Coordinates of N, CA and C in Angstrom, one line a residue:
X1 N -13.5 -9.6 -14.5 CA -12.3 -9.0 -15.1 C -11.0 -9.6 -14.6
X2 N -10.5 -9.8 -15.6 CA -9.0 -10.3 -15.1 C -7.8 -9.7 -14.7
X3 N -7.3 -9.9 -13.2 CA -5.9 -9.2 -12.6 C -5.5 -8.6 -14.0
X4 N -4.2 -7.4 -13.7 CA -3.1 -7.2 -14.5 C -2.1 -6.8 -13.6
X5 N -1.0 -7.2 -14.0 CA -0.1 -6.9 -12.9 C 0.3 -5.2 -12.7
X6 N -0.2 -3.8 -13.9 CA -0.2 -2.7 -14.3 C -1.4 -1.9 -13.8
X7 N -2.4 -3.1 -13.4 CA -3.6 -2.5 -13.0 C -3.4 -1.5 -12.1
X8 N -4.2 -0.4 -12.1 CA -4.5 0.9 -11.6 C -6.0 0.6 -10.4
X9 N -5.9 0.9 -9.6 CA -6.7 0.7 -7.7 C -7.1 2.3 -7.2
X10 N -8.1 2.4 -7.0 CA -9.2 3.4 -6.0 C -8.5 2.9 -4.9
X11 N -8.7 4.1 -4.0 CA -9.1 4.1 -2.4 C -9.7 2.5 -2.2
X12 N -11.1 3.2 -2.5 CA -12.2 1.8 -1.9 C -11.3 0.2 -2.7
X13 N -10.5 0.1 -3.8 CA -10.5 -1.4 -4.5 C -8.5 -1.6 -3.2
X14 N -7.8 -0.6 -2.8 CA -7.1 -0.8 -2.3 C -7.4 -1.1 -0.9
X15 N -8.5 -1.0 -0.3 CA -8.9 -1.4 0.9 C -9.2 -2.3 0.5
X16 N -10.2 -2.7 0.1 CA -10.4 -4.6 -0.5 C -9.0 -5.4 -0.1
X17 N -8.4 -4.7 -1.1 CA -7.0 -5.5 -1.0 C -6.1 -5.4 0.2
X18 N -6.0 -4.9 0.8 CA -5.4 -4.8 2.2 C -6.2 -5.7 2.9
X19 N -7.0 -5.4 3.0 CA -8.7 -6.2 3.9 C -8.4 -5.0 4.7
X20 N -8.1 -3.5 4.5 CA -8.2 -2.5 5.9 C -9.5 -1.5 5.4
X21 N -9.6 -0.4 6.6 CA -10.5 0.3 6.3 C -9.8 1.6 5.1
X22 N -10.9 2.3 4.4 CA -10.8 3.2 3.7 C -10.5 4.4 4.5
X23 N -10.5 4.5 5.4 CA -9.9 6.1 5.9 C -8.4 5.3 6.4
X24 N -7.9 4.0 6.5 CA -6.5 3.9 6.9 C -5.9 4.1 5.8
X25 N -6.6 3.8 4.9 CA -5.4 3.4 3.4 C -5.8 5.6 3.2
X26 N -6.7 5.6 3.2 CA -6.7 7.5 2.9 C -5.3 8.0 3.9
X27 N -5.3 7.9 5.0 CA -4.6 8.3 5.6 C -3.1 7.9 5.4
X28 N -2.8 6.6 5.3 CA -1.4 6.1 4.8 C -1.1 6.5 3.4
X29 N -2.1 7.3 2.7 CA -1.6 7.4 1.9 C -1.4 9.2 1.8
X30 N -2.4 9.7 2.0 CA -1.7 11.4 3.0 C -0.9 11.8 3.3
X31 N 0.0 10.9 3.9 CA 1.4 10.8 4.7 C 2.4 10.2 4.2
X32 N 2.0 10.0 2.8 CA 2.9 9.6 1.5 C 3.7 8.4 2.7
X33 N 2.9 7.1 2.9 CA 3.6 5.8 3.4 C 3.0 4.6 2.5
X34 N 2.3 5.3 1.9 CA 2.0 4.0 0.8 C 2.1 4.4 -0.7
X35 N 2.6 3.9 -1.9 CA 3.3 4.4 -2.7 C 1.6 5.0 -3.7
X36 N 1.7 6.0 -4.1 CA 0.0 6.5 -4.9 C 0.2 7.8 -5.6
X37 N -0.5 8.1 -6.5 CA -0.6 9.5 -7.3 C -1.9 9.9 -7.5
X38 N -1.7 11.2 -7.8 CA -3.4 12.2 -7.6 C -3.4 11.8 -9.4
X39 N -4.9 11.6 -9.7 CA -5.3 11.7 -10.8 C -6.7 12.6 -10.9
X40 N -6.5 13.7 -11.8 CA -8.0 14.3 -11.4 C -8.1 15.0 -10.4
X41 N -7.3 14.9 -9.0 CA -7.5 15.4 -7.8 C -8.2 13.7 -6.5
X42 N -8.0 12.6 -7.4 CA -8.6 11.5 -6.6 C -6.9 10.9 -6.4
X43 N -6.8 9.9 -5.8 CA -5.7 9.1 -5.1 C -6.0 7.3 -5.9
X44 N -4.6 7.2 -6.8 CA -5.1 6.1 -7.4 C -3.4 5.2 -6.9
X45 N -3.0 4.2 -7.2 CA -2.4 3.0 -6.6 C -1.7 2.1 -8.2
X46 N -1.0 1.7 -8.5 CA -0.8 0.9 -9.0 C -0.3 -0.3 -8.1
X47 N -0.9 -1.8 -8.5 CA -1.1 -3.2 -7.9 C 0.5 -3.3 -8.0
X48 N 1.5 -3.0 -8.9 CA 2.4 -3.9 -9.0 C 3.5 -2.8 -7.8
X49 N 3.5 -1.9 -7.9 CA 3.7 -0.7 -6.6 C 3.4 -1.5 -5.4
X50 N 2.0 -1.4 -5.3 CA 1.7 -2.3 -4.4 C 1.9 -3.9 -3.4
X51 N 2.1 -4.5 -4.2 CA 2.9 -5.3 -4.0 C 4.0 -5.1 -3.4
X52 N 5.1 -4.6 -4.1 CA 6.6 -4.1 -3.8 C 6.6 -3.4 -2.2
X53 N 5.2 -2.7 -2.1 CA 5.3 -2.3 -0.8 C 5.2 -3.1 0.1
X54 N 3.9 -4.1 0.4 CA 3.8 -4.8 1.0 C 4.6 -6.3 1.2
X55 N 5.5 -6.2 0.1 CA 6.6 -7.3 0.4 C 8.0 -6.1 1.6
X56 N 8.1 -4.8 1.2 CA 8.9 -4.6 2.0 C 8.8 -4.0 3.2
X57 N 7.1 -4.1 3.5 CA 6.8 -4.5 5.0 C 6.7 -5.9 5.5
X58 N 6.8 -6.6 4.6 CA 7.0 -8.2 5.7 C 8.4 -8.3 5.7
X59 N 9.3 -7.9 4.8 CA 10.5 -7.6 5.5 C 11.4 -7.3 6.7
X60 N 10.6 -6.5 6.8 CA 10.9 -5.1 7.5 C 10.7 -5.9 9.1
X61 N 8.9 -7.0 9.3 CA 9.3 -7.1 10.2 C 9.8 -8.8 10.7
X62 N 10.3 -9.3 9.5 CA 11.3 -10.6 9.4 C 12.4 -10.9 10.3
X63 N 12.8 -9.0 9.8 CA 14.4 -9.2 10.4 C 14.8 -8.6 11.9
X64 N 15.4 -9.6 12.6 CA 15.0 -9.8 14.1 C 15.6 -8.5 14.2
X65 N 14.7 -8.3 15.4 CA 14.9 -6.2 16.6 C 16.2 -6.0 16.7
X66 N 17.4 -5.6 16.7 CA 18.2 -4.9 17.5 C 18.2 -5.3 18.8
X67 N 19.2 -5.8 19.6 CA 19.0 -6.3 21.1 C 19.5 -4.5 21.8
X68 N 18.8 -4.8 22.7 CA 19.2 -3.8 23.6 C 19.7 -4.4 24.7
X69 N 20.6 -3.7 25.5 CA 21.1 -4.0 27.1 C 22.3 -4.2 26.8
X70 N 22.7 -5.4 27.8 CA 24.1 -6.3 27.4 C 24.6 -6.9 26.2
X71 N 25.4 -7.1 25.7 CA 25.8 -7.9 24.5 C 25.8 -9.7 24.7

């Protein structure tokens, strides 16, 4: 089956794609830190969401710390 960039993601097909486990993506997503909606009462994902998130976590840690101490 071929990508869509609209495509709709399970738990289990969003762990695939992370490469993480299924109880981290359950939990990140419990804690409303990964972007998802209840369908039915299950937890579903859209890929192009997805994306957008995971670009604004390599952002996030791109841009250098905050120095502490002296200037």
């Amino acid at each position: 089956m071929k990508e869509q960039p609209d495509e709709i993601l399970t738990i289990e097909e969003v762990a695939a794609y992370l490469k993480a486990g299924r109880r981290t993506v359950y939990r990140l997503t419990a804690n409303g830190q990964i972007p998802a909606f209840k369908l039915g009462g299950t937890w579903r994902f859209r890929r192009t969401e997805l994306d957008r998130w995971i670009a604004s976590r390599i952002g996030e840690q791109e841009q250098p710390a905050p120095s502490k101490g002296k200037p």
